[in-house]
XYZ file of C-alpha atoms in Angstrom:
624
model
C 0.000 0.000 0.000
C 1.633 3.180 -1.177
C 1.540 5.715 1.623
C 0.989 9.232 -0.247
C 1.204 10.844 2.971
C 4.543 9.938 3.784
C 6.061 10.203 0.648
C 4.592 14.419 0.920
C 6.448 14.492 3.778
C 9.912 13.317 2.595
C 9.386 15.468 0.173
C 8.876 18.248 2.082
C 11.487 17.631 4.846
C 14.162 16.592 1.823
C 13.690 19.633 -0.145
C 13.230 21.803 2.926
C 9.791 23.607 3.622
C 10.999 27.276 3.380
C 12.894 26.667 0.331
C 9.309 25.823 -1.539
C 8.077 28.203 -3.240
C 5.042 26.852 -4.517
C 4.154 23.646 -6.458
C 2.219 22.357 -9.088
C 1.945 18.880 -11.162
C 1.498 17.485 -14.633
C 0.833 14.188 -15.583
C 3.689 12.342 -14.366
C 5.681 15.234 -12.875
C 5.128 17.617 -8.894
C 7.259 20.842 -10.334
C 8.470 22.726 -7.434
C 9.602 26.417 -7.314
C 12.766 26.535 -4.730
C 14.496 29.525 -3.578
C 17.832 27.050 -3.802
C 17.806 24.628 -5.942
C 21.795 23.857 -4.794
C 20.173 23.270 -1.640
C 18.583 19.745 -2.641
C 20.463 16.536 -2.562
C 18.819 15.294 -5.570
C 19.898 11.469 -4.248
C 17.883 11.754 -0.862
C 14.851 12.737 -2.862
C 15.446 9.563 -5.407
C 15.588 7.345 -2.560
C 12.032 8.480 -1.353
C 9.473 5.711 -2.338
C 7.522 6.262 -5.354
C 9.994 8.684 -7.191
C 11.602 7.855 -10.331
C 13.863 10.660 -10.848
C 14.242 14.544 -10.722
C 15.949 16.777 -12.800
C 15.990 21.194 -12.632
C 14.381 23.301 -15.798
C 12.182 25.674 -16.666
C 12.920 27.116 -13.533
C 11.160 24.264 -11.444
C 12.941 21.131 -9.338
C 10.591 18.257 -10.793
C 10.168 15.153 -9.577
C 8.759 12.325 -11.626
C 6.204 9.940 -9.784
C 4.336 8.757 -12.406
C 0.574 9.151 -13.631
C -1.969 8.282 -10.925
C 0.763 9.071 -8.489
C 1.607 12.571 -8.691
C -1.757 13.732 -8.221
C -2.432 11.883 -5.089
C 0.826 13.307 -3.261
C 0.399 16.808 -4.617
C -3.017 16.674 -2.880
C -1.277 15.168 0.619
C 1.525 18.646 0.198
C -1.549 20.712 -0.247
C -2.436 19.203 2.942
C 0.839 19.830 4.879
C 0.154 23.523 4.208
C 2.812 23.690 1.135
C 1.683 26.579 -1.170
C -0.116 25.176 -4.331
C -0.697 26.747 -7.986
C -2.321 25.569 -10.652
C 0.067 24.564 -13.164
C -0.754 28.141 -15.429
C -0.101 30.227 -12.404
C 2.651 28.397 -11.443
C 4.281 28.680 -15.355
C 3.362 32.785 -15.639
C 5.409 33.199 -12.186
C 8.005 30.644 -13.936
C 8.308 32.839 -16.812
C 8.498 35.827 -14.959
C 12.368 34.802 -13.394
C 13.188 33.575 -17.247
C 15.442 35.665 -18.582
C 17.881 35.423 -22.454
C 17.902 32.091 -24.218
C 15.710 30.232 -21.795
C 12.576 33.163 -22.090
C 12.988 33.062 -26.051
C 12.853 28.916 -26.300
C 9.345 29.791 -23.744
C 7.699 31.923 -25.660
C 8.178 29.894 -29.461
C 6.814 26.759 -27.072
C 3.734 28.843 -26.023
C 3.575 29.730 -29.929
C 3.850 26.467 -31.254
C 1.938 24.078 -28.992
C -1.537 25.354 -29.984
C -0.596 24.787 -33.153
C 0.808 21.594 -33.056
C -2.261 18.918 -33.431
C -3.656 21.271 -36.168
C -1.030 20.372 -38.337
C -0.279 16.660 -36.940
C -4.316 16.490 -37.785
C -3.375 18.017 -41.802
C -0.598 15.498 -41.961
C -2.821 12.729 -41.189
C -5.287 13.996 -43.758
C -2.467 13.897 -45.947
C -0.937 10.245 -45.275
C -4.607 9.177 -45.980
C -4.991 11.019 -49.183
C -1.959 9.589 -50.114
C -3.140 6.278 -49.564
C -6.532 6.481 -50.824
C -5.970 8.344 -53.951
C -2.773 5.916 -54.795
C -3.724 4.241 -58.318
C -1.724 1.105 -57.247
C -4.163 1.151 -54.024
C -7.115 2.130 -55.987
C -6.565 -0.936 -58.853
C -6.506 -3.579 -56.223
C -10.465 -2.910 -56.221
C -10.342 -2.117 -60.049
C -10.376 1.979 -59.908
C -8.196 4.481 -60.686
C -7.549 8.377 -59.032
C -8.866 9.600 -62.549
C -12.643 7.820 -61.192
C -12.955 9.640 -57.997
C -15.662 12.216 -58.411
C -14.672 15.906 -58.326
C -16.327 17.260 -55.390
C -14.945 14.575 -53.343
C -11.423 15.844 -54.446
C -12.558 18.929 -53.567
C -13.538 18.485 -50.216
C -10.327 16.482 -49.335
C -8.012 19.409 -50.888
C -9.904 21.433 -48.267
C -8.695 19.554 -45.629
C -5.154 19.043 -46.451
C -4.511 22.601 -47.919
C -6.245 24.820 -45.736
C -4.028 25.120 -42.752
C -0.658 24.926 -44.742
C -2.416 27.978 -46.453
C -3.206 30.104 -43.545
C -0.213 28.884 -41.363
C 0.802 32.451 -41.460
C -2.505 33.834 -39.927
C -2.804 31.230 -37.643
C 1.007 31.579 -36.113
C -0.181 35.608 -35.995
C -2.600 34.815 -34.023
C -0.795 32.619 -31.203
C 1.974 34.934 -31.400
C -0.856 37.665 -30.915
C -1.994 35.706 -27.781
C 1.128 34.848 -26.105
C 2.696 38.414 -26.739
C -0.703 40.158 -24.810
C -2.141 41.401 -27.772
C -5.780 40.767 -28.664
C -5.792 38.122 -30.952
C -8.619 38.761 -33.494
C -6.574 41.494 -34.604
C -3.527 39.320 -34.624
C -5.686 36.696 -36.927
C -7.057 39.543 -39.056
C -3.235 40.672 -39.700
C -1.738 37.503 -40.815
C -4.415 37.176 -43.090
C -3.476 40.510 -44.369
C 0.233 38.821 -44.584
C -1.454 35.830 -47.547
C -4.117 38.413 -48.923
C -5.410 37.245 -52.527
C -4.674 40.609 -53.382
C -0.981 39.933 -52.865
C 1.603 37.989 -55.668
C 1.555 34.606 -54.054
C 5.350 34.200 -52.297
C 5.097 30.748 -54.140
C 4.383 31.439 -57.828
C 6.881 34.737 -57.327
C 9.831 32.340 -56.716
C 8.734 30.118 -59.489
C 9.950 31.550 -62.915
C 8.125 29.073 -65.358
C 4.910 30.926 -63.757
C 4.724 34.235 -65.225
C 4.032 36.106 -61.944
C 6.042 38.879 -60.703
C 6.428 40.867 -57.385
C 4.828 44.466 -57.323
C 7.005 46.899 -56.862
C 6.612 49.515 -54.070
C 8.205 53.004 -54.473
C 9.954 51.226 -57.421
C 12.252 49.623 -55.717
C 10.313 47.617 -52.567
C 9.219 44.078 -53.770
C 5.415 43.428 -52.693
C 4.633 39.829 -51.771
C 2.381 37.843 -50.172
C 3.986 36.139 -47.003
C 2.471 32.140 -47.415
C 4.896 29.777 -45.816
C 6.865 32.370 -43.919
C 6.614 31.385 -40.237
C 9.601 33.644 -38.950
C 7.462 36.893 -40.506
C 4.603 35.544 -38.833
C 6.127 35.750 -35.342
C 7.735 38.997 -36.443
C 4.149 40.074 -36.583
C 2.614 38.521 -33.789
C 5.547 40.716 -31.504
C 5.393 43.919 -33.055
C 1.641 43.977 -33.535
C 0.831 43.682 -29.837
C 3.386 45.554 -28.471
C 2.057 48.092 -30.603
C -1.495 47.609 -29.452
C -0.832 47.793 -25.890
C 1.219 50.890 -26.162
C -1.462 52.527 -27.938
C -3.969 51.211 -25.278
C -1.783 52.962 -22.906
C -2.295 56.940 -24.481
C -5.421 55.929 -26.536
C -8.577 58.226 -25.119
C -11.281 55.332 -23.467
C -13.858 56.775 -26.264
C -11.864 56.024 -29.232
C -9.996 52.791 -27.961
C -12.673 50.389 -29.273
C -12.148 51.629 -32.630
C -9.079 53.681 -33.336
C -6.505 51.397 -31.444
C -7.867 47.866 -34.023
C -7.159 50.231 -36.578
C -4.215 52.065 -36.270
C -2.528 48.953 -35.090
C -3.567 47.096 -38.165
C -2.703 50.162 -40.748
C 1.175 50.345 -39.066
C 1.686 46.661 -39.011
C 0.578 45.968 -42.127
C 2.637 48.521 -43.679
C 6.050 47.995 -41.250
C 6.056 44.059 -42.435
C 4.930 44.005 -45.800
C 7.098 47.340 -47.061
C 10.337 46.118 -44.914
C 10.299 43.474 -42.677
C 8.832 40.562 -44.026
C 10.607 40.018 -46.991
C 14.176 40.172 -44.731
C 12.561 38.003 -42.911
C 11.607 35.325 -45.472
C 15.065 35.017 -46.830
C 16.072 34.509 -43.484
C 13.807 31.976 -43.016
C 14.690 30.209 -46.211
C 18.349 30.544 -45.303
C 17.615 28.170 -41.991
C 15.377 25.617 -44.278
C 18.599 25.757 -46.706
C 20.885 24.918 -44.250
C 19.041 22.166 -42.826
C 18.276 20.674 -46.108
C 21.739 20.623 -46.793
C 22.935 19.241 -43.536
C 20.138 16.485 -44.407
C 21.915 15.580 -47.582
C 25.398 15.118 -46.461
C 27.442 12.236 -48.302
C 26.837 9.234 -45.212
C 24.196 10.363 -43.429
C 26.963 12.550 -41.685
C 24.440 15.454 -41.021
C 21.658 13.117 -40.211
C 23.491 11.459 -37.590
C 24.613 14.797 -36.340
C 21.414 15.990 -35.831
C 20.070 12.810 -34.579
C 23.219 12.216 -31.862
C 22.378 16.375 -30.821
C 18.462 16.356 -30.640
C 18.702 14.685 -27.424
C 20.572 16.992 -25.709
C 18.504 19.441 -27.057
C 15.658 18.116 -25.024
C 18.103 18.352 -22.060
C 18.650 21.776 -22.758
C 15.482 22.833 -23.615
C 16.805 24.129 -27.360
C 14.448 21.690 -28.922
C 11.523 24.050 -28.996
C 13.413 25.830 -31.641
C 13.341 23.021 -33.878
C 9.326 23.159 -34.135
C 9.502 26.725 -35.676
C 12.103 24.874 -37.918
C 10.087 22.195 -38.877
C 6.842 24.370 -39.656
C 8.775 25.984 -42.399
C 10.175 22.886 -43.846
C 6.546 21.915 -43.931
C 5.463 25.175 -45.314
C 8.249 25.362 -47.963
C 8.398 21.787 -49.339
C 5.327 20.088 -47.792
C 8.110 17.360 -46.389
C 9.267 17.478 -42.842
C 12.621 15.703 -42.813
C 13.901 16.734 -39.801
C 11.649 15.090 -37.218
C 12.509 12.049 -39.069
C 15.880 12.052 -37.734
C 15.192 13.370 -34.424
C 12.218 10.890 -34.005
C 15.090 7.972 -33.592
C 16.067 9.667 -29.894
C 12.514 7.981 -28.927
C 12.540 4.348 -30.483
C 16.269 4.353 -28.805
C 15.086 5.478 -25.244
C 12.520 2.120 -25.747
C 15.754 0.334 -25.991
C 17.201 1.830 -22.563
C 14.301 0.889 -20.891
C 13.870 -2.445 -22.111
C 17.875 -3.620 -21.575
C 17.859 -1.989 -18.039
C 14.244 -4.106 -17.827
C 15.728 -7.311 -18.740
C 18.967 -6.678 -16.851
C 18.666 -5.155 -13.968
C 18.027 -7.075 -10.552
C 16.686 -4.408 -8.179
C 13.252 -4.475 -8.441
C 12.821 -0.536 -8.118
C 14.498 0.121 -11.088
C 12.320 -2.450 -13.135
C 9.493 -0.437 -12.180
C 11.127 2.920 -12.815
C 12.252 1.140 -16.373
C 8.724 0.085 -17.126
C 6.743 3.087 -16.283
C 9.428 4.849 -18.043
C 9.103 3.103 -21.221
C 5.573 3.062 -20.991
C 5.756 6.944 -21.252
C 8.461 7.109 -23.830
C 5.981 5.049 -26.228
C 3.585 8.154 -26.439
C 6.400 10.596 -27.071
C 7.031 11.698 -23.072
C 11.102 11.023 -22.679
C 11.478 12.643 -19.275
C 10.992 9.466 -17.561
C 13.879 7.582 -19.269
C 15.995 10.613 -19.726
C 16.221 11.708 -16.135
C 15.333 8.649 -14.458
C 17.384 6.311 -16.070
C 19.792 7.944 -18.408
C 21.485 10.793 -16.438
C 21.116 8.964 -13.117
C 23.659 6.224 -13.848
C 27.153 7.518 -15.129
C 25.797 8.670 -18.343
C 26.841 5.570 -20.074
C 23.090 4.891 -20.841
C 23.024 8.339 -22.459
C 26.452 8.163 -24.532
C 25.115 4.458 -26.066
C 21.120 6.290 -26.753
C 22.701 9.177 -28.486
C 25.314 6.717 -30.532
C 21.971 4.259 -31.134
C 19.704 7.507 -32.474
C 22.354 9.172 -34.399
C 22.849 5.726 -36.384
C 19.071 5.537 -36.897
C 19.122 9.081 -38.273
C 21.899 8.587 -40.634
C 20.265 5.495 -42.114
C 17.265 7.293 -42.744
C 19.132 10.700 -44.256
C 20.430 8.334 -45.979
C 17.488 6.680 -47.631
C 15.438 10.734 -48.011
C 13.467 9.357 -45.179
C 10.966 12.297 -44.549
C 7.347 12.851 -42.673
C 4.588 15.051 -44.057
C 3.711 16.623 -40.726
C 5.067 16.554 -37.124
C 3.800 16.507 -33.309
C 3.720 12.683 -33.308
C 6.140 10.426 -31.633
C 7.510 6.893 -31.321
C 4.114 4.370 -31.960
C 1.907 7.423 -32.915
C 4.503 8.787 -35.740
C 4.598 5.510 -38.121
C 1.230 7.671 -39.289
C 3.398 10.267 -40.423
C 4.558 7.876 -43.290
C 1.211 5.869 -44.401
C 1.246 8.817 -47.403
C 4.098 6.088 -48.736
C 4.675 2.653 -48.772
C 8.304 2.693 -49.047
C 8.643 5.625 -46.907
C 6.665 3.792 -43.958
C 8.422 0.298 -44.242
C 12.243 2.212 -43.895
C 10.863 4.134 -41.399
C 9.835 1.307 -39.581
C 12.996 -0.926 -39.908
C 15.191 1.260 -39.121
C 13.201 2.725 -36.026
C 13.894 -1.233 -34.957
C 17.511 -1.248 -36.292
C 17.571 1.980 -33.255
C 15.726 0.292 -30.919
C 17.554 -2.842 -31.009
C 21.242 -1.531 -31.028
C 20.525 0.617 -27.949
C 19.385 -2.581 -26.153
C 22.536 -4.438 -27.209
C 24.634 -2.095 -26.476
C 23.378 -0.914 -22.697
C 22.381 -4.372 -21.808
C 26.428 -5.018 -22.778
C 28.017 -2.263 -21.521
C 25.757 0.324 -19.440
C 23.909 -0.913 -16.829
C 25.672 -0.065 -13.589
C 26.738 -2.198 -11.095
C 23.676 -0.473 -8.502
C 20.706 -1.667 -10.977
C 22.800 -5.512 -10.276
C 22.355 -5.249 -6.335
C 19.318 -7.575 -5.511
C 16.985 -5.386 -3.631
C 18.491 -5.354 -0.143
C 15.444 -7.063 2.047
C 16.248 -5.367 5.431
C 16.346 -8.837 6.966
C 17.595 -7.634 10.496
C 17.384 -9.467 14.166
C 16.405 -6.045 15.307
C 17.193 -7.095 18.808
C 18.578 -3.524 20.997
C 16.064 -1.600 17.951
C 13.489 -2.662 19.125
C 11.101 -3.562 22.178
C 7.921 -5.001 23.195
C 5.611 -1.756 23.470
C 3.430 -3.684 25.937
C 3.210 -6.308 28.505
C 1.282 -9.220 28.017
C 1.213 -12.756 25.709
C 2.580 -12.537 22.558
C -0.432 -14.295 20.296
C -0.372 -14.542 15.888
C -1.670 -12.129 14.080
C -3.778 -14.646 12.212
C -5.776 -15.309 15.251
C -7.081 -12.298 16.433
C -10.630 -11.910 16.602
C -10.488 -8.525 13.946
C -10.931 -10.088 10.010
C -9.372 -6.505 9.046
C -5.794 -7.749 10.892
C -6.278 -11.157 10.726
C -6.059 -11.197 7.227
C -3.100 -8.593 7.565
C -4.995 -6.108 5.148
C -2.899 -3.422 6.966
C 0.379 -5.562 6.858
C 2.321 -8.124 8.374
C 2.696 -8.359 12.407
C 1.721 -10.384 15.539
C -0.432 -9.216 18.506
C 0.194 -8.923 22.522
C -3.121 -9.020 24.836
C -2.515 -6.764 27.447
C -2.235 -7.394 31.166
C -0.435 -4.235 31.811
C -2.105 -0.481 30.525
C 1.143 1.202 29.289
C 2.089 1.203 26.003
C 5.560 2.620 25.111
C 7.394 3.334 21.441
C 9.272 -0.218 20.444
C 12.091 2.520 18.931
C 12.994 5.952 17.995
C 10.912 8.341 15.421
C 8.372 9.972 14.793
C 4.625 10.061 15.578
C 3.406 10.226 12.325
C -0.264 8.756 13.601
C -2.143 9.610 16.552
C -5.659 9.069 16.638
C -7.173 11.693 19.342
C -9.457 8.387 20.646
C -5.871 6.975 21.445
C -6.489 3.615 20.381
C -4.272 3.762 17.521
C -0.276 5.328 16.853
C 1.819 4.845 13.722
C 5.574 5.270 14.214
C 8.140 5.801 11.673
C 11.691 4.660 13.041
C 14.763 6.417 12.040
C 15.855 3.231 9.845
C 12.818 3.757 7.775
C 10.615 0.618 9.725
C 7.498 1.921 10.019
C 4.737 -0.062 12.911
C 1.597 0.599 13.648
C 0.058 -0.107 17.318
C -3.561 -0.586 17.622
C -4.803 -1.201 21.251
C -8.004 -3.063 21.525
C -10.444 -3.944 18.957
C -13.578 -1.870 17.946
C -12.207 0.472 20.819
C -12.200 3.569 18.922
C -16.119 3.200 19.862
C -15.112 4.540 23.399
C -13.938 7.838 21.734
C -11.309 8.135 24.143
C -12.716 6.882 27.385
C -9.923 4.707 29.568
C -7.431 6.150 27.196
C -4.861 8.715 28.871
C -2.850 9.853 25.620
C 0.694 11.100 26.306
C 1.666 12.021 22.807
C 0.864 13.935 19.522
C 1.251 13.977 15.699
C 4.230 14.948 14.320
C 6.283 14.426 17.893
C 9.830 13.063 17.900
C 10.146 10.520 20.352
C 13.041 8.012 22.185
C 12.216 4.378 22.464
C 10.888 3.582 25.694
C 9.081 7.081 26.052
C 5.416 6.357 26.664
C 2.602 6.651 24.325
C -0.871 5.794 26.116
C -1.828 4.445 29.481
C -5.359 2.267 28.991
C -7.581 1.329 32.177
C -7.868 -2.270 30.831
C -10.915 -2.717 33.644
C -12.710 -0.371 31.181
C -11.858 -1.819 28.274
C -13.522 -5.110 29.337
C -16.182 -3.637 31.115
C -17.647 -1.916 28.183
C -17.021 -4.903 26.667
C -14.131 -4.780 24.379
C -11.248 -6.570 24.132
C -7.417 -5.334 24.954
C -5.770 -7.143 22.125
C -3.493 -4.795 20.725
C -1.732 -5.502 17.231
C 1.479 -4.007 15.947
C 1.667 -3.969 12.519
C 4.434 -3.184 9.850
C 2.416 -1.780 7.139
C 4.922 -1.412 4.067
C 4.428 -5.293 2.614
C 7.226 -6.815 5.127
C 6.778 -10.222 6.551
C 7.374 -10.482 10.436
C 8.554 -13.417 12.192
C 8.535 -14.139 15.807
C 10.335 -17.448 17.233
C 8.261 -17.955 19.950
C 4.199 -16.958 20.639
C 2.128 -18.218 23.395
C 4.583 -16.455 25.269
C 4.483 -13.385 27.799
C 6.971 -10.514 26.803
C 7.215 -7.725 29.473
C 7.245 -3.916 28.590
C 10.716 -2.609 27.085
C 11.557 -6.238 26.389
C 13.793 -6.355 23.496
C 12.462 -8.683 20.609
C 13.444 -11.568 18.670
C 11.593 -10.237 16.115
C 12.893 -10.580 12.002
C 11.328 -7.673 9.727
C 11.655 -8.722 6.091
């Protein structure tokens, strides 16, 4: 039974109450703002139960738990009185100590993510359309593309065309959003920026089709902006800055109408007279470059950018790459460059399954699993921080070897996606627009998977993963005492089905012929019932017991029970915890057999039962 409470506690006493902030959680992550994050020792937090790893970015200490875990002890902390965000509030204060490299890679993250499934969606549309409008498909039921009616073509160009089309507009828009502007006007702008009325940026740069830029002033070329994502942003900044300075001086009476359109007159102008075609070039300057990186002899640049991505992630650079990819997309309707980076997933599956197969302490396995589990549906924080920088960075040397490799094969083969936003299993749909595209991409995301097994089941998995859990098999002896006098009698046969089925945990039972009960060891008091027929105790080797005097005696609310301690309390074996007038116990009927229980799933043994133990006794007692 996983004790949430507890593990908010280590948490808090590890990382140090007045060095939280605040906190928050995700899915599988409790991000905590610290006033010193050099404070932590990141090891005494991994060695909490529960926790998989933790790693510091973004400007939060995060701690990975695991889905259906981190929920559950971010509601205990709430409980301890830590300060709790939601995870917005908590990433606006974030973003507020951000400063340089780290606030730029923010904001094209807050820019990008809305748009992400809208294009993932169009690349989907597009693998279909490739499939179903495929003559070789099509003559397998005796058709051809050439018998597919036109307003069915029609409807399908509409949904793979249309956001490529307005990418502009809709990249003004988030950029509107995230920079404070309103972002209707940011919309209505980067429409502005792909206006019909414009030369299209496409058919300009073609030569065979007749259509030239207008000139402005005879000497400024006037073009529409489609496929320029760099102008888009461009926009998105300058617009609302703009808006909100004119907010600022704008009379209340004529802000409704005079701030839309002053802001929309200037911006319009400023981008499509001077900085949006600088910008373009730019932008084709960075698709350029990658392409040609891409298309090194070998699969050299592929397996550069495939042995880098990961540290990207590390980093955080990698939100960099999405603005990158969009205009690959938007430029040559191919997105080669998640291709390569995609291999950092399939070989993270390989981590995780070697250090699965491997690996002896049964933690880890379940730290490997969950990871893996995660890694499958694109989330690599798991695996990167739990397993991969937490032991001696050989797993991450042999991951970035295993997807550099990958990525090289496929540069190597013009392995290319038509979209992006999908990873590991999800991201074979990427490639269902080809048949030869999807079975490469497939192989080779093997050939990736199965050389970083190989290789870190060889050669990476540290000698700590090898150490059979250690069982805590101890005589405790001098560490601990009988907490009460009376006959020592099995757990199994105490008249309570709730212990005698040890539902709470292993343990035995004593029935009382003495009313003090004392602590069996030193720790803490981390249970005390106010009725004070129940105590939990955690020990300062980590054994946790819990005492329950009586059965069904929590009925007396407190009546015959003389409590001597309180939640929270450090305490010395030997110090007492309760005195109990036994006479009325039995009196009102209840009985004074009082079970002490080791609740975290070890197995007790006791050599002798049937037997009476005196208070402060010490115990031949094994704890598994």
């Amino acid at each position: 039974m996983i004790n949430y409470q507890q593990i908010a506690k280590d948490i808090k006493n590890t990382i140090g109450e007045q060095n939280i902030i605040s906190i928050t959680h995700c899915a599988t992550r409790l991000r905590v703002m610290v006033k010193d994050r050099e404070a932590i020792d990141d090891k005494a937090v991994e060695h909490i139960d529960e926790v998989k790893g933790v790693f510091f970015t973004s400007g939060q200490y995060q701690i990975i738990l695991g889905t259906g875990i981190v929920n559950k002890v971010y509601a205990e902390m709430e409980q301890l009185g830590i300060k709790t965000l939601a995870k917005k509030d908590q990433e606006e204060a974030v973003k507020q100590q951000e400063k340089g490299i780290k606030k730029i890679m923010r904001i094209l993250a807050d820019i990008f993510v809305p748009i992400i499934p809208v294009i993932a969606a169009t690349g989907l549309f597009l693998g279909l359309k490739g499939c179903i409008f495929n003559d070789q498909v099509l003559s397998l039921f005796g058709a051809s593309s050439a018998d597919i009616p036109v307003y069915v073509q029609t409807l399908v160009t509409v949904l793979t065309d249309t956001a490529f089309a307005f990418l502009p507009a809709i990249i003004t828009w988030s950029a509107f959003k995230v920079f404070g502007g309103t972002p209707v006007i940011g919309l209505v702008i980067g429409l502005m920026l792909i206006a019909p009325a414009l030369p299209n940026a496409y058919s300009v740069a073609d030569p065979k089709s007749g259509v030239d830029a207008i000139m402005a002033f005879g000497f400024i070329p006037l073009v529409g902006c489609q496929g320029s994502v760099l102008t888009a942003i461009v926009t998105g900044w300058f617009g609302s800055n703009l808006e909100k300075k004119l907010r600022k001086i704008m009379p209340n009476v004529l802000d409704l109408i005079f701030t839309p359109f002053f802001v929309m007159l200037i911006t319009m102008l400023v981008i499509l007279l001077g900085v949006g075609p600088i910008m373009h070039s730019i932008e084709l300057g960075m698709v350029d470059i990658i392409e040609y990186l891409i298309h090194l002899p070998f699969g050299i640049g592929g397996f550069l950018i495939g042995f880098t991505y990961p540290l990207a992630v590390i980093t955080g650079l990698h939100h960099t790459y999405v603005m990158i990819e969009t205009s690959l997309l938007a430029n040559t309707g191919f997105n080669p460059l998640i291709t390569l980076c995609a291999m950092y997933g399939f070989a993270n599956v390989g981590t995780c399954l070697a250090f699965l197969a491997k690996s002896k302490n049964h933690k880890i396995k379940q730290t490997s699993v969950g990871a893996m589990l995660s890694q499958l549906f694109g989330i690599s924080e798991p695996v990167l921080f739990g397993i991969q920088l937490r032991f001696n960075l050989k797993p991450l040397f042999i991951m970035l070897l295993s997807s550099g490799t990958g990525a090289a094969l496929l540069s190597i083969l013009n392995i290319q996606s038509n979209s992006y936003g999908l990873a590991v299993l999800p991201s074979y749909l990427m490639y269902i627009y080809d048949g030869h595209q999807l079975l490469w991409y497939f192989l080779i995301s093997l050939i990736s998977t199965a050389m970083c097994f190989i290789l870190t089941y060889l050669f990476a998995i540290p000698s700590e993963a090898m150490k059979e859990d250690q069982q805590e098999t101890q005589k405790i002896n001098a560490d601990f005492i009988a907490p009460a006098s009376g006959t020592l009698t099995k757990l199994q046969e105490v008249e309570d089905e709730t212990f005698a089925k040890k539902r709470l945990g292993d343990g035995f039972a004593i029935d009382l012929n003495d009313g003090l009960i004392i602590s069996p060891m030193d720790g803490e008091v981390i249970t005390a019932f106010p009725t004070g027929h129940a105590f939990g105790i955690k020990g300062r080797n980590g054994l946790e017991v819990l005492i329950h005097i009586g059965i069904d005696t929590v009925e007396l609310n407190g009546e015959g029970f003389d409590v001597m301690v309180k939640q929270g309390q450090q305490i010395k074996q030997g110090d007492p915890l309760v005195k109990v007038d036994i006479e009325k116990l039995h009196t009102a009927g209840k009985s004074s057999m009082t079970m002490i229980v080791f609740p975290k799933e070890q197995k007790v043994e006791l050599h002798e039962y049937d037997t009476v133990v005196t208070l402060g006794e010490c115990m031949a007692l094994m704890v598994e």
